[in-house]
Coordinates of C-alpha atoms in Angstrom, one line a residue:
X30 CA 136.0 216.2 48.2
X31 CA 138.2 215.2 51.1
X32 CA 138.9 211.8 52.2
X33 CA 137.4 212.6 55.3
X34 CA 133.7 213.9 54.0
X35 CA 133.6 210.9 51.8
X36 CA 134.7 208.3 53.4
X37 CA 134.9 205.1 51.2
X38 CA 134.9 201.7 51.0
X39 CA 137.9 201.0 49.2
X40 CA 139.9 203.1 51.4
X41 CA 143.0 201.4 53.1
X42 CA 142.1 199.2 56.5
X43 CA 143.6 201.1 59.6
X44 CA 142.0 198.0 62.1
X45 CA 140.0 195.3 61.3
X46 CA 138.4 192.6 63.7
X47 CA 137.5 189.1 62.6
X48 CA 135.5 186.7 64.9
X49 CA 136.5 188.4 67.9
X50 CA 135.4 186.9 71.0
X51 CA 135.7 187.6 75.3
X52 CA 134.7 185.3 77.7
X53 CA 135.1 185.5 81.7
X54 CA 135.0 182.9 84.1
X55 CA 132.3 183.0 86.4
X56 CA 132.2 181.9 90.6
X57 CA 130.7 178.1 89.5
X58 CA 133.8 178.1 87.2
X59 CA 131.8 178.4 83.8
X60 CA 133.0 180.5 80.8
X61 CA 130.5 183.1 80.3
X62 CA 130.9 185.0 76.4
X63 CA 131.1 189.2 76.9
X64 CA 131.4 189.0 73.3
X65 CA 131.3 187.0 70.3
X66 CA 131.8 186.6 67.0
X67 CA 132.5 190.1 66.3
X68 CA 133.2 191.3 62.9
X69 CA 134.4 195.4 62.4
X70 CA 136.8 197.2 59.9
X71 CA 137.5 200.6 60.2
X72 CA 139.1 202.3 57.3
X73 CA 140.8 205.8 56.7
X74 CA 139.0 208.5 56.6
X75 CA 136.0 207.6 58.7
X76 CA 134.5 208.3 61.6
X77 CA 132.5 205.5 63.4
X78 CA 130.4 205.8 67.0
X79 CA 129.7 202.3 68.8
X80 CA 126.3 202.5 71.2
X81 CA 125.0 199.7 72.9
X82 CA 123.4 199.3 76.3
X83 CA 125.0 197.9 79.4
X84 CA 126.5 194.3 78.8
X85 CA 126.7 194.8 75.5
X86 CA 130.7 194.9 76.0
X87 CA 131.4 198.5 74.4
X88 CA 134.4 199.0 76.4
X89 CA 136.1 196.0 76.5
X90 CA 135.7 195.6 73.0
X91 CA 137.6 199.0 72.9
X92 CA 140.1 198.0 75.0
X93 CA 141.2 194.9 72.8
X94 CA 141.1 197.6 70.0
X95 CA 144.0 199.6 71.9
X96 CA 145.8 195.9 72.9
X97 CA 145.1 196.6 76.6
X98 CA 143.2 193.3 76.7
X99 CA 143.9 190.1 74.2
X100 CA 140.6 188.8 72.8
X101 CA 140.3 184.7 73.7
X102 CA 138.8 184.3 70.2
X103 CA 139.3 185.2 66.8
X104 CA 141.4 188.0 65.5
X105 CA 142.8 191.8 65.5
X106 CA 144.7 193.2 62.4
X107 CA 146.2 196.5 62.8
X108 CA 147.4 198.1 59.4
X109 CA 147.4 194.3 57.8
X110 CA 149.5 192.9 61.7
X111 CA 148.0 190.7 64.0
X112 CA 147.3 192.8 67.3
X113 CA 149.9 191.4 70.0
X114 CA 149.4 194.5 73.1
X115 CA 149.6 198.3 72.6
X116 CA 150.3 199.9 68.8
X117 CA 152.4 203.2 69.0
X118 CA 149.6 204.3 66.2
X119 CA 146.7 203.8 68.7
X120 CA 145.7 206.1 71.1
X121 CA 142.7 205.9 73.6
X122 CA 141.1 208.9 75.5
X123 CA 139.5 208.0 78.4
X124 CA 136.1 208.9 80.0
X125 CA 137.9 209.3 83.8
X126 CA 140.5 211.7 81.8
X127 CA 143.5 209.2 83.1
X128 CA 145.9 212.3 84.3
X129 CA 148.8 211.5 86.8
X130 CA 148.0 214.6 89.9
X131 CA 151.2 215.1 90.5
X132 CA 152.8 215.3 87.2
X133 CA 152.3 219.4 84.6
X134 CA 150.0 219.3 81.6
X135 CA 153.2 219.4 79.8
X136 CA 154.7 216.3 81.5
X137 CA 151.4 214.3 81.3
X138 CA 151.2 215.0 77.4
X139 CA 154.5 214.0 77.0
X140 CA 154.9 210.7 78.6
X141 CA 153.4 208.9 75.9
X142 CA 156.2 210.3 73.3
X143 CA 158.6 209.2 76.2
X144 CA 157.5 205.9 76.2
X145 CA 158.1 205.3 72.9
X146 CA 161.6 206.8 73.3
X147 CA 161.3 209.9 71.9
X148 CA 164.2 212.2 72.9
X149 CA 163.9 214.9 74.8
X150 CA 163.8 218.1 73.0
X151 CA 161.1 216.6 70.4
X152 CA 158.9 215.7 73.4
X153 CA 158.9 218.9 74.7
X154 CA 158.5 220.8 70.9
X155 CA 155.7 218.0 70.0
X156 CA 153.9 218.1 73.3
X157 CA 153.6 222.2 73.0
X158 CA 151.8 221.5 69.5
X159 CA 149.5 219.6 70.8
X160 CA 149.0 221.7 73.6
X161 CA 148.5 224.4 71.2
X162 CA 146.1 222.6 68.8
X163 CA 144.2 221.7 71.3
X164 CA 143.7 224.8 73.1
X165 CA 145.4 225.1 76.3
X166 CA 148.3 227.4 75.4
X167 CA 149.9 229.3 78.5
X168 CA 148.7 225.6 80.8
X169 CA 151.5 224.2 80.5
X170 CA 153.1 224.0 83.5
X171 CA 149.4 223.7 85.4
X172 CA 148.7 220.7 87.4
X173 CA 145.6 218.7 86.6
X174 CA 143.9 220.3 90.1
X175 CA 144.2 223.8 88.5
X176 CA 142.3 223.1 85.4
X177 CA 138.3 222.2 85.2
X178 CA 136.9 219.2 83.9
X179 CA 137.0 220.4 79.8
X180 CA 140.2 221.4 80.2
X181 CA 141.5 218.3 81.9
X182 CA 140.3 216.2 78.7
X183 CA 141.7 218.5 76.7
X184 CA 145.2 217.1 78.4
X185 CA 144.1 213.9 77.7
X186 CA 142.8 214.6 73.8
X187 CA 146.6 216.2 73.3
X188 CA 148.3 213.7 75.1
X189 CA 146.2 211.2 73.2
X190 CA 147.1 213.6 70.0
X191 CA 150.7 214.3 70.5
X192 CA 151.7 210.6 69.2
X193 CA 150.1 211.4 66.1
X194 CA 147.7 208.0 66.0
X195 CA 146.3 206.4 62.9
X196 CA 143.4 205.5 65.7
X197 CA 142.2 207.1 67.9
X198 CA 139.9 205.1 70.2
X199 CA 137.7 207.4 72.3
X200 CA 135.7 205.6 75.8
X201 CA 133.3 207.9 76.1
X202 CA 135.4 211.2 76.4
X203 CA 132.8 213.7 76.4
X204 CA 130.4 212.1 78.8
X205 CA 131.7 213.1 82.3
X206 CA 131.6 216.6 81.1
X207 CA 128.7 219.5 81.5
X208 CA 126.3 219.3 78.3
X209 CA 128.0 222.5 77.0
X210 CA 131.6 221.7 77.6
X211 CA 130.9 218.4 76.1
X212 CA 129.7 220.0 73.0
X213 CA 132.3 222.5 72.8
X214 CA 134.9 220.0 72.6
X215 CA 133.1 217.7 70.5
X216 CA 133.2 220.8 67.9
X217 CA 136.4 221.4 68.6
X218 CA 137.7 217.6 67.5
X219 CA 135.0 217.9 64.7
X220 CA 137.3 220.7 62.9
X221 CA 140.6 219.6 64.0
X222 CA 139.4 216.4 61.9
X223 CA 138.3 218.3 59.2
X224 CA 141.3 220.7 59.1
X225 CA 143.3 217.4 59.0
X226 CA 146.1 219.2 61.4
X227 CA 145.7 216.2 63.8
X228 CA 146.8 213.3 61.0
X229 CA 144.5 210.7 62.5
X230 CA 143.2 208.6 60.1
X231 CA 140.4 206.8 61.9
X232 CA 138.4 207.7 64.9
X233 CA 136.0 205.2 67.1
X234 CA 133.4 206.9 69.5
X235 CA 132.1 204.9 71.9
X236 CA 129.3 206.7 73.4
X237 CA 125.3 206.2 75.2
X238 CA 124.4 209.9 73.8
X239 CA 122.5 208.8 69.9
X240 CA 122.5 212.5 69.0
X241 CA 126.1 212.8 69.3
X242 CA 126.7 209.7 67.4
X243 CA 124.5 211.6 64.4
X244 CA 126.1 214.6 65.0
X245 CA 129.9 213.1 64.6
X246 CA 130.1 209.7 62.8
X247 CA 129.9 208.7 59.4
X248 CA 129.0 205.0 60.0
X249 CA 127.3 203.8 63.6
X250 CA 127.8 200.0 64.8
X251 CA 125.1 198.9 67.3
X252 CA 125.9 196.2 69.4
X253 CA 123.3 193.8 71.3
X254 CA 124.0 192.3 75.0
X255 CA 124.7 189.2 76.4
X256 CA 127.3 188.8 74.6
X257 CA 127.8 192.0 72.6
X258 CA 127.4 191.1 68.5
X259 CA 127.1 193.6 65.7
X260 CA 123.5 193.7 65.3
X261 CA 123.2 196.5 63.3
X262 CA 125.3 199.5 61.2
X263 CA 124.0 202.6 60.0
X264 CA 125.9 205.3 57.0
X265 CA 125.4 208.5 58.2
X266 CA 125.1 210.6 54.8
X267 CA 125.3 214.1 55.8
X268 CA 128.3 216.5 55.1
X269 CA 129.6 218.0 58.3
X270 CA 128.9 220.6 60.1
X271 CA 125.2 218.9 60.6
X272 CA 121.9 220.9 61.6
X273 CA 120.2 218.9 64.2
X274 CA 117.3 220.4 63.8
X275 CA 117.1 219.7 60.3
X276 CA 114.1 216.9 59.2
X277 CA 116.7 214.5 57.6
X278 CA 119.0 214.4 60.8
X279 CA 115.9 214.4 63.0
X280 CA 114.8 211.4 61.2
X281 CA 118.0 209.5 61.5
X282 CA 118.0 209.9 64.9
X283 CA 114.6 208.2 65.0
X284 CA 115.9 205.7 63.1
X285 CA 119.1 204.9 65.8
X286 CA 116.8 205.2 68.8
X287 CA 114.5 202.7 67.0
X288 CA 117.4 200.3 66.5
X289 CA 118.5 200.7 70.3
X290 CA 115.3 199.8 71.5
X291 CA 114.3 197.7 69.7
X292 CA 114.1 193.7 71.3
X293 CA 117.4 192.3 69.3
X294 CA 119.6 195.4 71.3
X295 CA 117.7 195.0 74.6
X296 CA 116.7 191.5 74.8
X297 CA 113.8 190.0 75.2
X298 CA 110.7 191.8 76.4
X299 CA 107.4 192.4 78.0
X300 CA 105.1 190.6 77.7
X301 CA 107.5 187.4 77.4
X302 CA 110.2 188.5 79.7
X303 CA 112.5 185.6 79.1
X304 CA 115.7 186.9 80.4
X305 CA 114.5 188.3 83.5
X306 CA 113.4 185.3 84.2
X307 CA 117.0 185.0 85.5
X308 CA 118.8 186.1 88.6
X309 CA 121.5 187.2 86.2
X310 CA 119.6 189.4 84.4
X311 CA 121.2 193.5 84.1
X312 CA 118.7 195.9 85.6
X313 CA 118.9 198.7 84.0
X314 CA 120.6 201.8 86.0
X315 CA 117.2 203.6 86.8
X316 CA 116.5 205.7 89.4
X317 CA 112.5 205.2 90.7
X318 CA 111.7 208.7 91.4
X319 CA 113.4 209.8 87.9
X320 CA 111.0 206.7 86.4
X321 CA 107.8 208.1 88.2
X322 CA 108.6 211.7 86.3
X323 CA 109.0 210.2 83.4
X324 CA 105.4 208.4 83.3
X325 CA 103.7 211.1 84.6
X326 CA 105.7 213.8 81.9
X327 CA 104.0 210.6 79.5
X328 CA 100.6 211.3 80.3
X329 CA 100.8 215.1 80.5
X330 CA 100.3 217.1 77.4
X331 CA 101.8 217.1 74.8
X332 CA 102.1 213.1 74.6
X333 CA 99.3 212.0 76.7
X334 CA 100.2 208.7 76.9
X335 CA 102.4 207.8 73.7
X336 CA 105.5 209.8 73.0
X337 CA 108.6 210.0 70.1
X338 CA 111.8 209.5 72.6
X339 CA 113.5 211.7 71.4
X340 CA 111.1 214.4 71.9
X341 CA 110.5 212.7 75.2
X342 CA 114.4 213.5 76.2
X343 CA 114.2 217.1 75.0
X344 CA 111.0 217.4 77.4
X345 CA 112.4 215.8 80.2
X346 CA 115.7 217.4 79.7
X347 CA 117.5 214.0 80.0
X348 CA 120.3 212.5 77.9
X349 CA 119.9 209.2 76.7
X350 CA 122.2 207.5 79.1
X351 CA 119.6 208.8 81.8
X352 CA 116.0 208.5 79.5
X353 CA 116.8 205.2 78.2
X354 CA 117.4 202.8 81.3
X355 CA 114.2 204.8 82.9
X356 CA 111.9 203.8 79.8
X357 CA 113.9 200.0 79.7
X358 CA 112.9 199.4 83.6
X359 CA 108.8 200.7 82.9
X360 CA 108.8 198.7 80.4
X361 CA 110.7 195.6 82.7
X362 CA 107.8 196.4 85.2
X363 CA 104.4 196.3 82.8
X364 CA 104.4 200.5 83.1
X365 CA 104.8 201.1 79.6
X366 CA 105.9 199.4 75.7
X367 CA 108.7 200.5 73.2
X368 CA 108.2 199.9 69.6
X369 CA 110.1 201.5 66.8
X370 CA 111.7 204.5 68.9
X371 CA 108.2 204.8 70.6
X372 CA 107.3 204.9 74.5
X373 CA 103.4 203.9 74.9
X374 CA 101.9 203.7 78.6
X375 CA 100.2 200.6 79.4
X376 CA 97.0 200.3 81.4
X377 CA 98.7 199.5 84.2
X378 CA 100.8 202.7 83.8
X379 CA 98.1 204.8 83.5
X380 CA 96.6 203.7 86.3
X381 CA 99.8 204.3 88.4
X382 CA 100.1 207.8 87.1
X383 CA 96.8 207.9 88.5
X384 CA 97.6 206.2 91.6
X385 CA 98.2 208.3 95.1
X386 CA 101.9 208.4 95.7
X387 CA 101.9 206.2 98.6
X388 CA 99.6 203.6 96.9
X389 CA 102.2 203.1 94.3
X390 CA 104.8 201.6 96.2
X391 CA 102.0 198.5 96.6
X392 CA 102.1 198.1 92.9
X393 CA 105.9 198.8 92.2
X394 CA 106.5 195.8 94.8
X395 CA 103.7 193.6 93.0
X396 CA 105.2 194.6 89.4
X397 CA 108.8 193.7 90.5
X398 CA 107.9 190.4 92.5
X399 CA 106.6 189.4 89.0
X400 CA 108.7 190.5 86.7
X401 CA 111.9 190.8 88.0
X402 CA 113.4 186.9 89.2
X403 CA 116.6 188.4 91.3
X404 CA 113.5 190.4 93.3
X405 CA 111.0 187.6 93.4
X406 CA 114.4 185.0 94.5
X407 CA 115.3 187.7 97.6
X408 CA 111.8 187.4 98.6
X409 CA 111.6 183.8 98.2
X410 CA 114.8 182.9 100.3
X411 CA 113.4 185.2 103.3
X412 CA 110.4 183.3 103.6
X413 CA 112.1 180.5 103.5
X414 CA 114.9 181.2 106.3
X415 CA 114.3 180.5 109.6
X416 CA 115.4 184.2 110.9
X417 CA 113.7 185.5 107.9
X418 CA 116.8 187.2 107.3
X419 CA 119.6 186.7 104.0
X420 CA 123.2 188.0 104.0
X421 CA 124.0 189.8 100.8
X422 CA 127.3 187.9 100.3
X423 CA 125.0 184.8 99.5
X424 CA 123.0 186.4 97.0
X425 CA 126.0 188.1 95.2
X426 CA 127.4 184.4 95.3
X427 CA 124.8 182.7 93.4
X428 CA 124.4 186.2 91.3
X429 CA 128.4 185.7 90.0
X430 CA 127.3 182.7 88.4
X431 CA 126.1 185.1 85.8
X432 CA 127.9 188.1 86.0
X433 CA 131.2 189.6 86.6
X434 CA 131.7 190.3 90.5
X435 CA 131.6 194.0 89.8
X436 CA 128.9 193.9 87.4
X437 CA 126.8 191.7 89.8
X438 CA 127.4 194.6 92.9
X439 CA 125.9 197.3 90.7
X440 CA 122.7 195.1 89.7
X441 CA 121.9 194.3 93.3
X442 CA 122.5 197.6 94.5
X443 CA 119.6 198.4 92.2
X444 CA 117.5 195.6 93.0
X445 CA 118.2 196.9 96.7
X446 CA 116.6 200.4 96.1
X447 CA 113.8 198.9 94.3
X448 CA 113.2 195.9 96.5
X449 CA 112.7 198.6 99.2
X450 CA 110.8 201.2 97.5
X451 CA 108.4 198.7 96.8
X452 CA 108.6 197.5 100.3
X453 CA 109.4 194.0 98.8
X454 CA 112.5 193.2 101.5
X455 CA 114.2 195.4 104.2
X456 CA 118.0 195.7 104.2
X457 CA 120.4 196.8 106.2
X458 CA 123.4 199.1 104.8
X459 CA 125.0 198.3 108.1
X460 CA 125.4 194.6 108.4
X461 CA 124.6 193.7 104.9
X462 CA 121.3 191.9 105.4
X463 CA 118.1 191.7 104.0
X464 CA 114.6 190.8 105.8
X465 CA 111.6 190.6 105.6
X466 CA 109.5 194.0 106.0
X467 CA 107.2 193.1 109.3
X468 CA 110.8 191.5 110.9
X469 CA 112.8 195.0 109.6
X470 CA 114.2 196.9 113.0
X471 CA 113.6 199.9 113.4
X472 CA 116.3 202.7 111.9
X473 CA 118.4 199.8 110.6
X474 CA 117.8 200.1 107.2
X475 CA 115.3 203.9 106.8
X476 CA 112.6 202.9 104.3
X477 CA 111.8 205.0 101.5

């Protein structure tokens, strides 16, 4: 059997990570851990996908991996080396696809062959095999605007492919694409690594989508948030090509979905609801009216009220990176529980399925007032202002000293929306202010 359908234990190290920590300072001048004490070896022959929701540090972890960020603690070993920036045998595919506009498919897959001082003539024969192998023959001298999304990661796979890596780290790569271009090319890598034509030795996923991860890896690290550890690994034992249908691969993907759920990945929840308790805290990235058709699809035949989330997804027609922050944020706000890969309505989520549409937003605002502290805090600083009125630089202040600046902008964009669906607080896009609802002028903000 080949290496890579047996992947084994013994087999040589390509990176390994010992300890490995990240921390960032936040906006009271405080170090604040992204991750910590993170322990991972990859070895030859293997496939391995990294899920974990948001905060659990997936990326940067990634990008120590490639040497585009140093770790503040522990250490990276690359082929037996200490990690000191970029390898020439790793190679990252990004999410965004990372092409220069202005420069051919030919030139973009050659440039990182160039900068490792390749001369010219093996550039261009090296960069044409790739091109080749990965399927964009007669493109060459396209630019990146000529070419749709699949095939622009497809320039980014070969340009990632053309150095001939020992790793190949990839951030998501398929994600940005349609569900059938995504799988396509996920195939697509699937027998190139089989085939061994691209002489990788290692490959790390990171990725949101579970089946995927089933579908592709031979081993799948978990991380938790807040800082991101290694909670869990799972072997995936199945010979490639997989049937997803198949009982045994259904049941693994229970199993993963389980894991991702579960309160070690996703913190502490209902009914204690410890850390969002805290202004800090990461909403999820859930859209309310995608929520509401997600608890009424809940109560609807065939679940009526309990449902498998996988079987949910299919349903719903959702991937997991949609599904998954929905079900987290009903579960935030009392609407439903998640217990081994399970979604189960709560009584209070029944009777807001049951509820008339514009009597819901009277129990969203109650739910998030007390369950959500960044919500309950807006609220709290209106009524105590003499204007009744609270700039959003002040909150995002005292919001940094928990998160990133960027990080803290996406969670109270969300608390925004839902603040205002719930009719919570007003706020205006305009001047960047909140207020109170019966204080709100007229037009300025456009309630929901």
């Amino acid at each position: 059997m080949a290496l890579h359908d047996n992947p084994s234990r013994l087999a040589p190290s390509v990176i390994e990570l010992h300890g490995v920590g990240k921390v960032f300072r936040t906006a009271d001048h405080t170090d604040r851990a992204v991750l910590e004490g993170v322990n991972l070896t990859l070895r030859e022959g293997e496939i391995v996908a990294m899920l974990g929701k948001s905060g659990s540090g997936k990326s940067t972890l990634l990008r120590i991996m490639a040497g585009l960020v140093g770790a503040d603690r522990g250490e990276v070993r690359f082929r037996g080396q200490k990690l000191v920036g970029t390898a020439e045998g790793i190679a990252m595919v990004f999410q965004s696809f990372a092409l220069f506009p202005w420069l051919t498919v030919q030139q973009n897959v050659e440039l990182g062959l160039e900068a490792q001082g390749v001369p010219k003539a093996e550039r261009a024969r090296r960069a044409e095999a790739a091109i080749d192998m990965i399927g964009l023959s007669g493109f060459n001298s396209a630019l990146p605007r000529e070419l749709s999304g699949g095939m622009r990661q497809r320039v980014g796979i070969a340009r990632a492919l053309v150095t001939q890596p020992d790793l190949l780290l990839m951030d998501e790569a398929f994600s940005a694409l349609d569900v059938l271009t995504g799988e396509t090319l996920r195939d697509e890598m699937l027998d190139l690594w089989e085939s061994g034509r691209a002489n990788i030795k290692s490959i790390l996923i990171v990725s949101h989508n579970i089946e995927e991860a089933v579908m592709m890896a031979d081993r799948i690290v978990i991380l938790s948030s807040d800082p991101g550890r290694v909670r869990a690994e799972v072997r995936v034992p199945f010979a490639r090509p997989r049937n997803r249908d198949s009982a045994q691969v259904r049941a693994l993907i229970d199993e993963v979905y389980t894991l991702m759920t579960s309160p070690a990945a996703l913190g502490p929840r209902v009914p204690a609801m410890a850390a969002a308790q805290q202004i800090g805290y990461r909403l999820p990235e859930a859209d309310i009216g995608q929520m509401e058709a997600i608890l009424d699809l809940l109560h609807e035949s065939p679940f009526f009220g309990r449902a498998d989330l996988p079987h949910l997804a299919d349903e719903a027609g959702l991937t997991d990176d949609e599904l998954l922050p929905a079900c987290e944020a009903m579960q935030l706000l009392g609407l439903a529980t998640i217990e081994r890969g399970d979604i189960t309505s709560t009584a209070l989520g029944r009777s807001y399925y049951e509820t008339e549409p514009s009597e819901r937003k009277v129990v969203f605002g109650k739910q998030l007032l007390s369950h959500v502290a960044l919500a309950a805090h807006i609220r709290r600083e209106l009524e105590e202002s003499e204007d009744g009125e609270v700039g959003e630089e002040t909150v995002l202040r005292e919001m940094q000293a928990f998160l990133k600046p960027e990080e803290a902008q996406r969670v109270l964009t969300i608390a925004i929306d839902w603040g205002r669906y719930g009719e919570v607080y007003g706020y205006s896009f305009n001047s960047g202010v909140f207020k109170l609802p019966d204080v709100e002028e007229a037009g300025a903000t456009g309630k929901v």
